[in-house]
XYZ file of C-alpha atoms in Angstrom:
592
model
C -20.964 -23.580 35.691
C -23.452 -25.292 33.208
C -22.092 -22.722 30.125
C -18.086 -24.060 30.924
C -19.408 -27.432 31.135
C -21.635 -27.050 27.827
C -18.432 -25.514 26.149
C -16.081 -28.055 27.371
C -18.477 -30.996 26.077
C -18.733 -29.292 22.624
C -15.145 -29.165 22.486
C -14.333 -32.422 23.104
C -16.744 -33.623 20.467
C -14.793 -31.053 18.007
C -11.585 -33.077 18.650
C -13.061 -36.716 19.105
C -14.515 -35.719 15.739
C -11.603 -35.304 13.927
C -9.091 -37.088 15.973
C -6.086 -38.038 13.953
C -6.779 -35.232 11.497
C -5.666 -31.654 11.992
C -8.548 -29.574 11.315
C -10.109 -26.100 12.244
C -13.223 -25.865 15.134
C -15.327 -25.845 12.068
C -14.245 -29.152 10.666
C -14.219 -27.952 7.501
C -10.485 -26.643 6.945
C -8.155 -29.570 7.622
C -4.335 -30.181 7.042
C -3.488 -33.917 6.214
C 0.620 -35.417 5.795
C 1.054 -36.358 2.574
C 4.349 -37.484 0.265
C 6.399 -34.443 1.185
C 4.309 -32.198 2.394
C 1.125 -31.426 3.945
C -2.002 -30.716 1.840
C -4.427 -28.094 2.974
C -8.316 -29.173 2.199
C -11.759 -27.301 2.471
C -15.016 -29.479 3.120
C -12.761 -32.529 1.408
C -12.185 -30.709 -1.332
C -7.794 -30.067 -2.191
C -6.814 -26.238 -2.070
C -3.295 -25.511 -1.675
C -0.668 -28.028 -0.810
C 2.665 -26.865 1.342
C 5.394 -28.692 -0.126
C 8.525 -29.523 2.323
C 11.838 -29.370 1.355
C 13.748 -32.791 0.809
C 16.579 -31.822 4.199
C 13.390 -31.141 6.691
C 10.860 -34.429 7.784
C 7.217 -34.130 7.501
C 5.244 -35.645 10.497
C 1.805 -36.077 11.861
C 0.412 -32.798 13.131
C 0.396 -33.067 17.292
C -2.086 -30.874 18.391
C -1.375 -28.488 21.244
C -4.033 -25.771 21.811
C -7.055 -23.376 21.265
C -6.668 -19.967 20.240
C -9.519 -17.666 19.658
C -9.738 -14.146 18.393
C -12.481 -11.529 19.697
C -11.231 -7.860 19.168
C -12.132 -4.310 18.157
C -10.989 -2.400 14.997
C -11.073 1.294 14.751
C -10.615 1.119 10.729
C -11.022 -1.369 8.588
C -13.882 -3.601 6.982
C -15.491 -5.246 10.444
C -15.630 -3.295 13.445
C -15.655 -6.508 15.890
C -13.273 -9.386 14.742
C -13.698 -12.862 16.004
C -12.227 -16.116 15.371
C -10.960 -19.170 16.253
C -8.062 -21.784 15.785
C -7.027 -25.452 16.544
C -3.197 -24.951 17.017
C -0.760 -27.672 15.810
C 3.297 -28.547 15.863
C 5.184 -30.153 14.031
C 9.193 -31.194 14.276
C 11.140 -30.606 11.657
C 14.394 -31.466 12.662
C 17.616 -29.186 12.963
C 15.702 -27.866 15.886
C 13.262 -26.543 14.220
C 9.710 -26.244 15.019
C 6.824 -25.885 12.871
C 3.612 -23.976 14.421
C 0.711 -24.550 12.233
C -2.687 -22.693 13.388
C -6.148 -23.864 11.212
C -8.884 -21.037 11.815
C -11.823 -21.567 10.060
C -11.206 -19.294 7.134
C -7.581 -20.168 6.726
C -4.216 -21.569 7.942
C -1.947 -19.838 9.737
C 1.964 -21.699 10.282
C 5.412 -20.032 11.508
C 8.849 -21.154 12.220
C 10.394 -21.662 15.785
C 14.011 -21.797 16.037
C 14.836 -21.391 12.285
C 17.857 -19.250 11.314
C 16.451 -16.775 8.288
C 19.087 -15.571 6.059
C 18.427 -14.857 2.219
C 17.431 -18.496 1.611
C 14.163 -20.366 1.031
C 12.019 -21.906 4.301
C 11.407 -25.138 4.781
C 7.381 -24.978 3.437
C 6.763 -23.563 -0.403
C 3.246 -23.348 -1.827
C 2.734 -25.711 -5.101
C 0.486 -24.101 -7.633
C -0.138 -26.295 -10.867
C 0.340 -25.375 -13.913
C -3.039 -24.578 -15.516
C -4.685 -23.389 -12.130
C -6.013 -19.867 -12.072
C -4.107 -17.223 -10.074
C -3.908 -13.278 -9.837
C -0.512 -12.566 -8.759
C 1.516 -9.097 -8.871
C 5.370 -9.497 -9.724
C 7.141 -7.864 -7.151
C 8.400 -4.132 -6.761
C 9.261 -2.745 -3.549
C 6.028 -0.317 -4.085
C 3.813 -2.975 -4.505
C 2.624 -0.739 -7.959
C 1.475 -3.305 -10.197
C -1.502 -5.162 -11.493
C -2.828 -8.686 -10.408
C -3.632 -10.347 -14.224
C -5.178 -13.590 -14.707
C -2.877 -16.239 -15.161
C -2.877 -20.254 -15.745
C 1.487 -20.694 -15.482
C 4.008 -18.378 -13.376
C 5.865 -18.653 -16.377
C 9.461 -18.178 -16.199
C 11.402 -17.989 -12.803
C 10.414 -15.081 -10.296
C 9.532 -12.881 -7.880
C 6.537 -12.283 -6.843
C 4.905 -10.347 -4.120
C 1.501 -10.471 -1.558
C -1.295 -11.102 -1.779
C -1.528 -14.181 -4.596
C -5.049 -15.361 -4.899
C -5.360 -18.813 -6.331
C -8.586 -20.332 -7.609
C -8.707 -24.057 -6.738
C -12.300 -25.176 -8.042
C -15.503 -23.155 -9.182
C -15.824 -21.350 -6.125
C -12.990 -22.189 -3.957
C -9.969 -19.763 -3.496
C -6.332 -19.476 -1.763
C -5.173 -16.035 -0.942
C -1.527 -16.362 0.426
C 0.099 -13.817 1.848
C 2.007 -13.125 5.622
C 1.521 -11.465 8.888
C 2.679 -10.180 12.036
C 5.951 -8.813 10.823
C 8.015 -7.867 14.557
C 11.219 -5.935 15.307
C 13.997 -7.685 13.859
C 12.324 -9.416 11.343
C 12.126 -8.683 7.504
C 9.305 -9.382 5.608
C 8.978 -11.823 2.577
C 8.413 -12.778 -0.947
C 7.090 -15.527 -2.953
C 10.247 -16.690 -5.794
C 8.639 -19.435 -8.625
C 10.334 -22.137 -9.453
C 8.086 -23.620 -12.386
C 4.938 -25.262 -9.842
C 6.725 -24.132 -6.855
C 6.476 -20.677 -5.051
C 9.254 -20.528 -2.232
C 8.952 -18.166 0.422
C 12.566 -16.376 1.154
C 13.260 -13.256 3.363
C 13.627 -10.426 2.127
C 17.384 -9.509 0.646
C 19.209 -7.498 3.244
C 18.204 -9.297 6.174
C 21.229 -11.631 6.439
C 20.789 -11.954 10.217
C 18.505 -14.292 12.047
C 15.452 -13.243 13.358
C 15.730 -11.854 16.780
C 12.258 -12.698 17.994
C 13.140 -16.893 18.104
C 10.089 -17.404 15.250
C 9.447 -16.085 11.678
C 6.295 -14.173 11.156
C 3.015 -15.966 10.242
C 2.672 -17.396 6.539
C -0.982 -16.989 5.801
C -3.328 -18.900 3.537
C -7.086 -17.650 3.851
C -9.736 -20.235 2.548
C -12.583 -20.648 1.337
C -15.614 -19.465 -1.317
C -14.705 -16.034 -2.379
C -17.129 -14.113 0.116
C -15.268 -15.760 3.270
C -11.872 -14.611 1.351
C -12.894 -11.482 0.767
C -14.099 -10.542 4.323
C -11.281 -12.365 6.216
C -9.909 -10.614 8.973
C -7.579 -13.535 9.403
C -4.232 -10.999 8.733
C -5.164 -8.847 11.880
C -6.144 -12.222 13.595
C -2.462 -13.562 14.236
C -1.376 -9.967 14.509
C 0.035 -8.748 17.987
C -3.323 -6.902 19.810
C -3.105 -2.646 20.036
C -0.087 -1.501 22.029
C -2.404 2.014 22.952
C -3.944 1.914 26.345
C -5.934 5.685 24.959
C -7.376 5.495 21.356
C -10.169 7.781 21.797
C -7.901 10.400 19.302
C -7.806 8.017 16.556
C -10.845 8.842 13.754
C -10.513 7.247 10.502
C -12.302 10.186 7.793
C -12.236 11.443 4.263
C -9.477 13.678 2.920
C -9.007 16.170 -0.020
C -6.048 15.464 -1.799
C -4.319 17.868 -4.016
C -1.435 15.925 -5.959
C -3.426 14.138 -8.504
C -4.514 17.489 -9.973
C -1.346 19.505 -8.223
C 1.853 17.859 -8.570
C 3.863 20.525 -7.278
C 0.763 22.303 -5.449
C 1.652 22.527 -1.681
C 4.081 24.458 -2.416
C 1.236 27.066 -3.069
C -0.611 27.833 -0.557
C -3.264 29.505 -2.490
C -4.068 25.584 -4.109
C -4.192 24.239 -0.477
C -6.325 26.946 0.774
C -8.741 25.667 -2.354
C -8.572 21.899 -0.699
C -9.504 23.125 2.461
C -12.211 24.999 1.112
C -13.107 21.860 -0.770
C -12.900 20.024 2.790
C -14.973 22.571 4.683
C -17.957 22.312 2.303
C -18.400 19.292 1.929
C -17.626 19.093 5.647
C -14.661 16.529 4.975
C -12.188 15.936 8.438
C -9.014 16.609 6.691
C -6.908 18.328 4.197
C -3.403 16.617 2.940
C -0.442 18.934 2.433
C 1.529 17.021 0.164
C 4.976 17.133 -0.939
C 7.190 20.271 -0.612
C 5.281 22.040 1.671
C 9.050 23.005 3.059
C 9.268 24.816 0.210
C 6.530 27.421 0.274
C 6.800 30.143 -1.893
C 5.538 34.131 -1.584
C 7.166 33.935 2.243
C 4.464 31.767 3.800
C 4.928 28.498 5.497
C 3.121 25.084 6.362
C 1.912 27.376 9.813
C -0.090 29.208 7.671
C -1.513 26.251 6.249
C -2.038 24.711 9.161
C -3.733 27.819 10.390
C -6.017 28.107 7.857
C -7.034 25.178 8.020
C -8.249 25.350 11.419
C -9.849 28.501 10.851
C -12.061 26.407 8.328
C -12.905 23.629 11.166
C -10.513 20.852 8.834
C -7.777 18.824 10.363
C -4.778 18.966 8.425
C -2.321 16.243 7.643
C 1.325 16.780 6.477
C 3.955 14.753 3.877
C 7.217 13.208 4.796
C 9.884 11.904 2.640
C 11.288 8.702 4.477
C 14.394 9.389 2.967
C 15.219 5.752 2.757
C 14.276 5.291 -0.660
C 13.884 7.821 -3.222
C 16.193 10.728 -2.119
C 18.396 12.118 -4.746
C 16.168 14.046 -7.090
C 12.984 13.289 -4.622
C 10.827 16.260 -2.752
C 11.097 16.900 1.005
C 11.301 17.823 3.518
C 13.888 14.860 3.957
C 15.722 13.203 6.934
C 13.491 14.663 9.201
C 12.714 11.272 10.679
C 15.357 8.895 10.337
C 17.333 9.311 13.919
C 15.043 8.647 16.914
C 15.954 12.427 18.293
C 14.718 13.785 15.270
C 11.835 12.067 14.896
C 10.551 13.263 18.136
C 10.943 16.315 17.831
C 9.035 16.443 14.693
C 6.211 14.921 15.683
C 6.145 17.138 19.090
C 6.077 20.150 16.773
C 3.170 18.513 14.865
C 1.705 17.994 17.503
C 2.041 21.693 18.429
C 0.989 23.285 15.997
C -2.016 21.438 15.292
C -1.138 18.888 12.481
C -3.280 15.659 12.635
C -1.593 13.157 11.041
C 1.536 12.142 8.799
C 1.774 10.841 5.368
C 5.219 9.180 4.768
C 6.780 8.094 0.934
C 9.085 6.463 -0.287
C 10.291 3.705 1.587
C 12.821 1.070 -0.232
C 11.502 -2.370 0.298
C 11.165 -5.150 2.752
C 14.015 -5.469 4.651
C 14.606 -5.939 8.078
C 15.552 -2.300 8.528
C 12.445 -1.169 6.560
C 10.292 -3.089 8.745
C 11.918 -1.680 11.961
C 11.908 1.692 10.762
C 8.001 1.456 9.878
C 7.205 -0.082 13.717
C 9.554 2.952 15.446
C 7.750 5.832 13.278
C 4.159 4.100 14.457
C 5.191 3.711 18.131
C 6.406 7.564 18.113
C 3.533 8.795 15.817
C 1.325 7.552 18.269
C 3.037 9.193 21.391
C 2.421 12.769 19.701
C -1.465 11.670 18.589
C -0.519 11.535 15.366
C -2.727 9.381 12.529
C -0.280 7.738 10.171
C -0.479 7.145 6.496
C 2.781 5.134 4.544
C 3.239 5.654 1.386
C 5.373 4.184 -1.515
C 5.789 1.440 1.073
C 5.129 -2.240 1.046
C 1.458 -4.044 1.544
C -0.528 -3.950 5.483
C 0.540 -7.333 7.297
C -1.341 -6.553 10.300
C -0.385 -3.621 12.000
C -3.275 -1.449 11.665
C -4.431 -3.723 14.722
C -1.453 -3.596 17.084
C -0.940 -0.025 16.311
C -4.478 1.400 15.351
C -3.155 4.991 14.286
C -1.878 3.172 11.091
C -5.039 3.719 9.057
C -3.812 3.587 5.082
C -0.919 2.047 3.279
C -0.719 2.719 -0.427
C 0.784 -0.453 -2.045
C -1.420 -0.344 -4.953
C -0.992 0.634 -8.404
C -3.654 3.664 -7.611
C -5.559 6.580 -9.485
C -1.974 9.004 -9.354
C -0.539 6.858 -12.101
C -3.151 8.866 -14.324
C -0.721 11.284 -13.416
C 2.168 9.518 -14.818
C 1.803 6.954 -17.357
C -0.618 6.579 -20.151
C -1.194 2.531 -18.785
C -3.744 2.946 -16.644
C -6.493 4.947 -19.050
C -6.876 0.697 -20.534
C -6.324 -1.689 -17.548
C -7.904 0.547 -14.626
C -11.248 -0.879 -15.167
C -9.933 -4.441 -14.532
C -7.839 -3.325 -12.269
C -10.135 -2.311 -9.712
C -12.779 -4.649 -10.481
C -9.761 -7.077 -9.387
C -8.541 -5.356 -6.079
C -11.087 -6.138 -4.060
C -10.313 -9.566 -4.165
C -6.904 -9.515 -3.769
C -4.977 -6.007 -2.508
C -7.886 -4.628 -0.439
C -8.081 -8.169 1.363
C -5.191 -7.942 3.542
C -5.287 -4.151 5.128
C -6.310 -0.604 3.899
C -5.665 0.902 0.250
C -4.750 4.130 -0.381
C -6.220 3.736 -4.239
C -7.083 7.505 -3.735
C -10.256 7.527 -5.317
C -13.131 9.077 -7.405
C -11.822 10.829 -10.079
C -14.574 12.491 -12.162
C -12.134 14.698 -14.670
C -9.008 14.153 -15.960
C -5.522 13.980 -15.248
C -2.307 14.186 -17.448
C -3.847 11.083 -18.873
C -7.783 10.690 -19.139
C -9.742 7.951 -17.585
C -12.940 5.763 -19.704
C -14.504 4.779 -16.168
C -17.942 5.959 -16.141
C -18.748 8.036 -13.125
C -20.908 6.466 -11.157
C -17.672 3.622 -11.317
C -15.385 6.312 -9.896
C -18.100 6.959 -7.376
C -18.279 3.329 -6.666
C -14.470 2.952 -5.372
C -15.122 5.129 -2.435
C -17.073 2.156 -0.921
C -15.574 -0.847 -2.635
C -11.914 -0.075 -1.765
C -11.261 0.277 2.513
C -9.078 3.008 3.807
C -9.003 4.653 7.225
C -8.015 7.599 5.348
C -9.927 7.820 2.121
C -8.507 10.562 -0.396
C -10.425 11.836 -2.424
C -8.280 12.826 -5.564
C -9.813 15.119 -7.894
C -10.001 19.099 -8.154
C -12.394 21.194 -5.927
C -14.023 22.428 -9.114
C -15.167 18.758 -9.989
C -16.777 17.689 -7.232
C -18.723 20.610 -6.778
C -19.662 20.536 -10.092
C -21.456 17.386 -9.272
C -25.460 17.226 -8.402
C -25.997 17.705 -4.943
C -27.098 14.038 -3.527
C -23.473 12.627 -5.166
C -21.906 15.990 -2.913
C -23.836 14.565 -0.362
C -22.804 11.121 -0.402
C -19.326 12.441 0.185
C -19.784 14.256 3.194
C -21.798 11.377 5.202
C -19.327 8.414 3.612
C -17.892 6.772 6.104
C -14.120 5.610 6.261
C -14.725 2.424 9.058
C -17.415 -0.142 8.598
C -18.780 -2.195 10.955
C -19.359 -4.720 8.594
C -19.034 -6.003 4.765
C -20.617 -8.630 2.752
C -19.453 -9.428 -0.957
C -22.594 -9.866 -2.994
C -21.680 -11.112 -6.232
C -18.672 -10.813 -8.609
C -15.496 -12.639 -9.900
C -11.829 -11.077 -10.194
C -11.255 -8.628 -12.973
C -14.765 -9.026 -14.136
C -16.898 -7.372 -11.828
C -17.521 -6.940 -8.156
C -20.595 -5.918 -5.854
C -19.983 -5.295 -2.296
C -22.067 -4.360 0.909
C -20.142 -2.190 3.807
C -22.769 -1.072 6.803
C -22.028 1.779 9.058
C -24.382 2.139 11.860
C -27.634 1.275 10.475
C -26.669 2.237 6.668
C -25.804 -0.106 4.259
C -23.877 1.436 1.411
C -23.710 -0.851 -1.419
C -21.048 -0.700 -4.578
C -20.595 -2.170 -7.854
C -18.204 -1.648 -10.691
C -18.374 -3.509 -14.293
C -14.457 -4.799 -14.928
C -15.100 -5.298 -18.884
C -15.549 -3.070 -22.017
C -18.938 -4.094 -22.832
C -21.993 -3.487 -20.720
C -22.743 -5.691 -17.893
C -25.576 -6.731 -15.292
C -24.574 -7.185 -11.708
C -26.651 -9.543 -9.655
C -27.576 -7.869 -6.265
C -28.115 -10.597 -3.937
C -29.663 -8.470 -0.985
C -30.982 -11.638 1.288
C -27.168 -11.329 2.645
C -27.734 -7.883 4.355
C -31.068 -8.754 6.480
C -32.255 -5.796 5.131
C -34.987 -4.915 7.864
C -38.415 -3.380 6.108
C -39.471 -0.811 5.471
C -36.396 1.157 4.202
C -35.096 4.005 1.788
C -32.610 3.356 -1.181
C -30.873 6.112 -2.937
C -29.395 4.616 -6.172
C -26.484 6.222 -8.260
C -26.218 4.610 -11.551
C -24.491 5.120 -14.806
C -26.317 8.296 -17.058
C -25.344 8.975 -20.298
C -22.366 10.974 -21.699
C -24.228 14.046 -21.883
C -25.868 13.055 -18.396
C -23.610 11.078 -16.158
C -25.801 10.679 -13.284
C -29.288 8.592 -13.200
C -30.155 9.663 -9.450
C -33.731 8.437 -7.962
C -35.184 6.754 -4.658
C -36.540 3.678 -4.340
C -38.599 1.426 -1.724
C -37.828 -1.823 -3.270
C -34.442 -2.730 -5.315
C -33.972 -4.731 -8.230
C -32.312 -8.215 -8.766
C -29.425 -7.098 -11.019
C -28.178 -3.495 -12.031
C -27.434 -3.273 -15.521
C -24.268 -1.367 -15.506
C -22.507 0.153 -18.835
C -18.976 -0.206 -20.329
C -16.539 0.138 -17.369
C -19.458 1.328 -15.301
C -20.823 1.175 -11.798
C -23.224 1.994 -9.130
C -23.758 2.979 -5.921
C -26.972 2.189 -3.571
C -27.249 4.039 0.000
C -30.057 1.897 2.253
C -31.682 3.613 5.203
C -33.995 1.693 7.309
C-alpha cells in the first residue's frame, strides 16, 4: 500500500512539475505549440520541430495518460526493454486526432481518424539548411549509403532511418513503427527545409486499422540514440504464446563466395562442414536450391546437414518483386494454401528457418504480405529472415521469429559493384548509428578474402562487424577455406559469438568516422571498434560505462601488419584508446 502511494505521489509531482508543458516522466524531452507547429526540445535545448500544415490547427497538448514499456526480447541489442511515456492529444480538425506519446528517449505521435491516400500528413519534420544529417535516398531495398550532408538538396525521396545532428552532442533519428494489416508504410519527400511524410504509392485506400502507424523521433546524446529500443516500444507485444523454438545463432553463408553455389551440393556440404567445426547452428541454402544438379535435391542437403549436428535454413523468392530473370524456387508462397503447405514440408523435413528476397517496396500489400508469411512461419516453427525487403519497424517484437532483415547496402555488393571496395569503411563506421538503430541487419559480415571486387578493411575491422552490427541471424560471408585459415583464438571467437545481447553501451565514436561499442552476453562483454577514415586512428575506450567488475580477463584482437594481420594477446588491465590503422579495427572479449 505504501509503494502505490509512494508511486502515485511521485507522479503527481512529475505532472505538477511540468503542468502546462507536454513533457516525458523524465522532464527532459518536452513538446511546446509554437507558430505552426510544435517544437520538440531536449533539457531546453531545440531538436526537431514538427511543422503543421496550413488546413490542420495546432493546439495545446491535453494530456491523457501513462504508458510504460517492460518486455523481453529474444534478439536484438537489450534482452529486457523498459520504458515509459506521458501520452498527449491533440485536435486537428476534419476529425482528426493527433496522438502524441513523449518517452524519455524520444517522441512517439500517430493519426486517429485520418484518411491516408498518396498525399502528405498533416505533421512534416523541418530540417535547416546547414544542419548535419545522414540520410539514404530511397530504393525499395533500402541499398544505399547514409553520407554526411548540410542541404537535402534538390526535391526527394528519402527513406528511414534519417539521423539529424542538432548541437554538439544532440541527435534526431526519425523513422516509423508499428506498421499493421492494412496499412502501408512510409517515406520522407523534401521539399527544400521540409521533409513530408506520405504513404507509400499503391496504398490509395485508407487505413483499415482507424490510426496511421507511429512516426518516431528518438532523442537525445548519441549513446541514448544508439541504444533506443523506442521502435519495438510502440510496437504491438509477441503474438506467440510458445517461443521456447526460437534461437537467434551464427550462419555460414555461401553466396558471397558462391553465387550460383546451392545449386551444388558438393559447395553446401563445404558450408556445413564449415558450420560443424566451428560448431556454428546453421547452414543457409541459398538461391536455386530447386535446381540441384547431378540428381540430388535440397533433402539431401537437408540431410546432411543433420548428420553434421547444423540446422539448415532454406531461400525463397517472394516473387513479388524481382521475378522475370530472378532465381527460385518462385510463387511458392504467395496464396495462403501454398504457403502452408510449404512451410509444413519444412517443417517436415527438418528445415529451420526461411530466408525470403526480393520483395518490391512499401506498399500496403507488401506490408500485409510480410505480417501473413510471419504469422504462418511461426505456426510451422520456422525462424524467418527477409531479404531485399524494406527496413525492421518493429516486428521482431510482436512476432519474435523475425530475427534479420537485410535493408542495408551489405558486404554482397563486393559481389557486384566495384563501389563498395572505397566507401565500405565509412559505411559501416556510419551504420551503427543510423541502420542498425531501428531493428536487425543482415550486413553479412567478416569477410577476410576477396570477392569479385576486393575489400581495403583491415581484418581485425571485418572481425569487428560481427559485434558492432545486431542480427538474430548473423551470416558469416566468406569461404570455408578463409576462416579456417585464421589463428585459432579468431576461430574461436566465432564459435562462442553470440547473436542476442543482453545489453549494449556505445563507448565512443561519431558517424562515418569511427565507432566503439560494448554488447554483453551473460557475463561477457565483447567490445568492437572500427576506424571509418583512410588514415590511422585512436579510439577512446571509455570502459567506466560497462562496470567492469575486477579482476577479469581481456582477449584483444587488433590490427597486425600486412604480412601479419592479427596482433592477438591477453591482458589484465586495458588501455585508454586503441590505436587502430587505416580502415582498421579491433575486437576485445572481457571475462570476469
Amino acid at each position: 500500500m505504501m509503494k502505490r502511494l509512494l508511486f502515485s505521489c511521485l507522479l503527481l509531482a512529475s505532472c505538477i512539475g511540468t503542468m502546462g508543458k507536454a513533457a516525458s516522466p523524465s522532464g527532459r524531452l518536452m513538446l511546446s505549440l509554437t507558430t505552426g507547429g510544435y517544437d520538440v526540445s531536449y533539457d531546453g535545448q531545440p531538436v526537431v520541430r514538427l511543422q503543421l500544415a496550413s488546413q490542420w490547427t495546432a493546439a495545446e497538448p491535453r494530456r491523457t495518460g501513462y504508458i510504460k514499456a517492460d518486455y523481453t526480447m529474444l534478439s536484438g541489442k537489450r534482452h529486457h526493454c523498459t520504458n515509459e511515456a506521458n501520452e498527449y492529444a491533440v485536435t486537428l480538425g476534419h476529425g482528426v486526432k493527433l496522438v502524441v506519446r513523449l518517452y524519455n528517449d524520444g517522441v512517439a505521435y500517430r493519426y486517429e481518424g485520418l484518411a491516408t491516400g498518396r498525399t502528405a500528413e498533416p505533421l512534416c519534420y523541418r530540417i535547416d539548411e546547414g544542419t548535419h544529417r545522414w540520410m539514404q535516398q530511397w530504393t525499395d531495398s533500402y541499398e544505399g549509403f547514409f553520407p554526411l550532408s548540410a542541404t537535402a538538396g534538390q526535391r526527394g525521396r528519402w527513406g528511414y532511418p534519417a539521423l539529424v545532428q542538432a548541437a554538439d552532442n544532440l541527435f534526431a533519428l526519425i523513422t516509423e513503427a508499428n506498421i499493421e494489416r492494412g496499412q502501408s508504410a512510409s517515406c520522407l519527400y523534401s521539399e527544400g527545409e521540409l521533409f513530408r511524410v506520405v504513404p507509400d504509392e499503391g496504398c490509395g485506400t485508407p487505413t483499415k486499422t482507424g490510426h496511421t502507424p507511429w512516426r518516431v523521433v528518438i532523442v537525445g546524446p548519441l549513446a541514448q540514440v544508439v541504444e533506443s529500443t523506442l521502435v519495438t516500444d510502440v510496437a504491438e507485444p509477441c503474438r506467440l504464446t510458445d517461443t521456447s523454438w526460437i534461437r537467434p545463432g551464427v550462419v555460414s553463408w555461401v553466396y558471397w563466395a558462391y553465387n550460383h553455389g546451392s545449386s551444388d551440393l558438393s559447395i553446401i556440404k563445404k558450408y556445413v562442414d564449415l558450420a560443424a567445426t566451428l560448431h556454428l547452428p546453421y547452414v543457409l541454402i541459398d538461391a536455386e536450391w530447386d535446381e540441384m544438379g547431378g540428381g540430388k535435391t535440397v533433402e539431401d542437403a537437408v540431410t546432411y546437414a543433420h548428420q553434421r549436428g547444423v540446422r539448415p535454413l532454406i531461400w525463397y523468392n517472394s516473387s513479388v518483386g524481382w521475378v522475370n530473370g530472378a532465381p527460385g524456387p518462385k510463387f511458392r508462397l504467395n496464396k495462403a494454401e501454398d504457403r502452408e503447405r510449404e512451410f509444413a514440408w519444412c517443417q517436415q523435413i527438418g528445415v529451420a528457418g526461411v530466408k525470403i528476397d526480393f520483395f518490391s517496396g512499401d506498399t500496403q500489400l507488401n506490408m500485409d504480405y510480410c505480417q501473413d508469411l510471419l504469422e504462418c512461419a511461426a505456426r510451422y516453427h520456422l525462424l524467418v529472415n527477409f531479404h531485399g525487403a524494406s527496413v525492421p519497424r518493429g516486428w521482431q517484437r510482436t512476432w519474435p521469429n523475425l530475427l534479420s532483415t537485410e535493408g542495408v547496402y551489405g558486404a554482397e555488393w563486393y559481389n557486384n559493384v566495384p563501389t563498395f571496395t572505397d566507401k565500405a569503411a565509412r559505411h559501416n563506421a556510419t551504420l551503427p548509428f543510423t541502420r542498425n538503430v531501428i531493428g536487425p541487419m543482415d550486413y553479412t559480415p567478416c569477410t577476410f578474402s576477396d570477392s569479385q571486387h576486393p575489400h581495403i578493411t583491415t581484418h581485425a575491422h571485418e572481425l569487428a562487424l560481427t559485434v558492432l552490427f545486431e542480427s538474430g541471424l548473423q551470416h558469416l560471408a566468406d569461404r570455408p577455406e578463409s576462416y579456417l585459415a585464421q589463428p585459432q583464438q579468431v576461430q574461436q571467437l566465432l564459435t562462442a559469438l553470440p547473436a542476442a545481447w543482453d545489453e549494449t553501451r556505445l563507448l565512443s565514436g561519431y558517424p562515418g568516422e569511427g565507432v566503439v561499442m560494448a554488447r554483453r552476453s551473460g557475463t561477457t562483454w565483447y567490445v568492437a571498434g572500427i576506424n571509418g577514415t583512410d588514415g590511422p586512428q585512436d579510439l577512446p575506450l571509455p570502459l567506466d560505462r560497462l562496470a567492469q567488475r575486477s579482476p577479469f580477463s581481456a582477449t584483444l584482437y587488433l590490427d597486425g601488419t600486412p604480412a601479419q594481420p592479427w596482433r592477438i594477446s591477453t591482458t589484465a588491465q586495458l588501455p585508454p584508446v586503441i590505436s587502430c590503422q587505416p580502415r582498421g579495427g579491433f575486437v576485445i572479449v572481457i571475462n570476469s
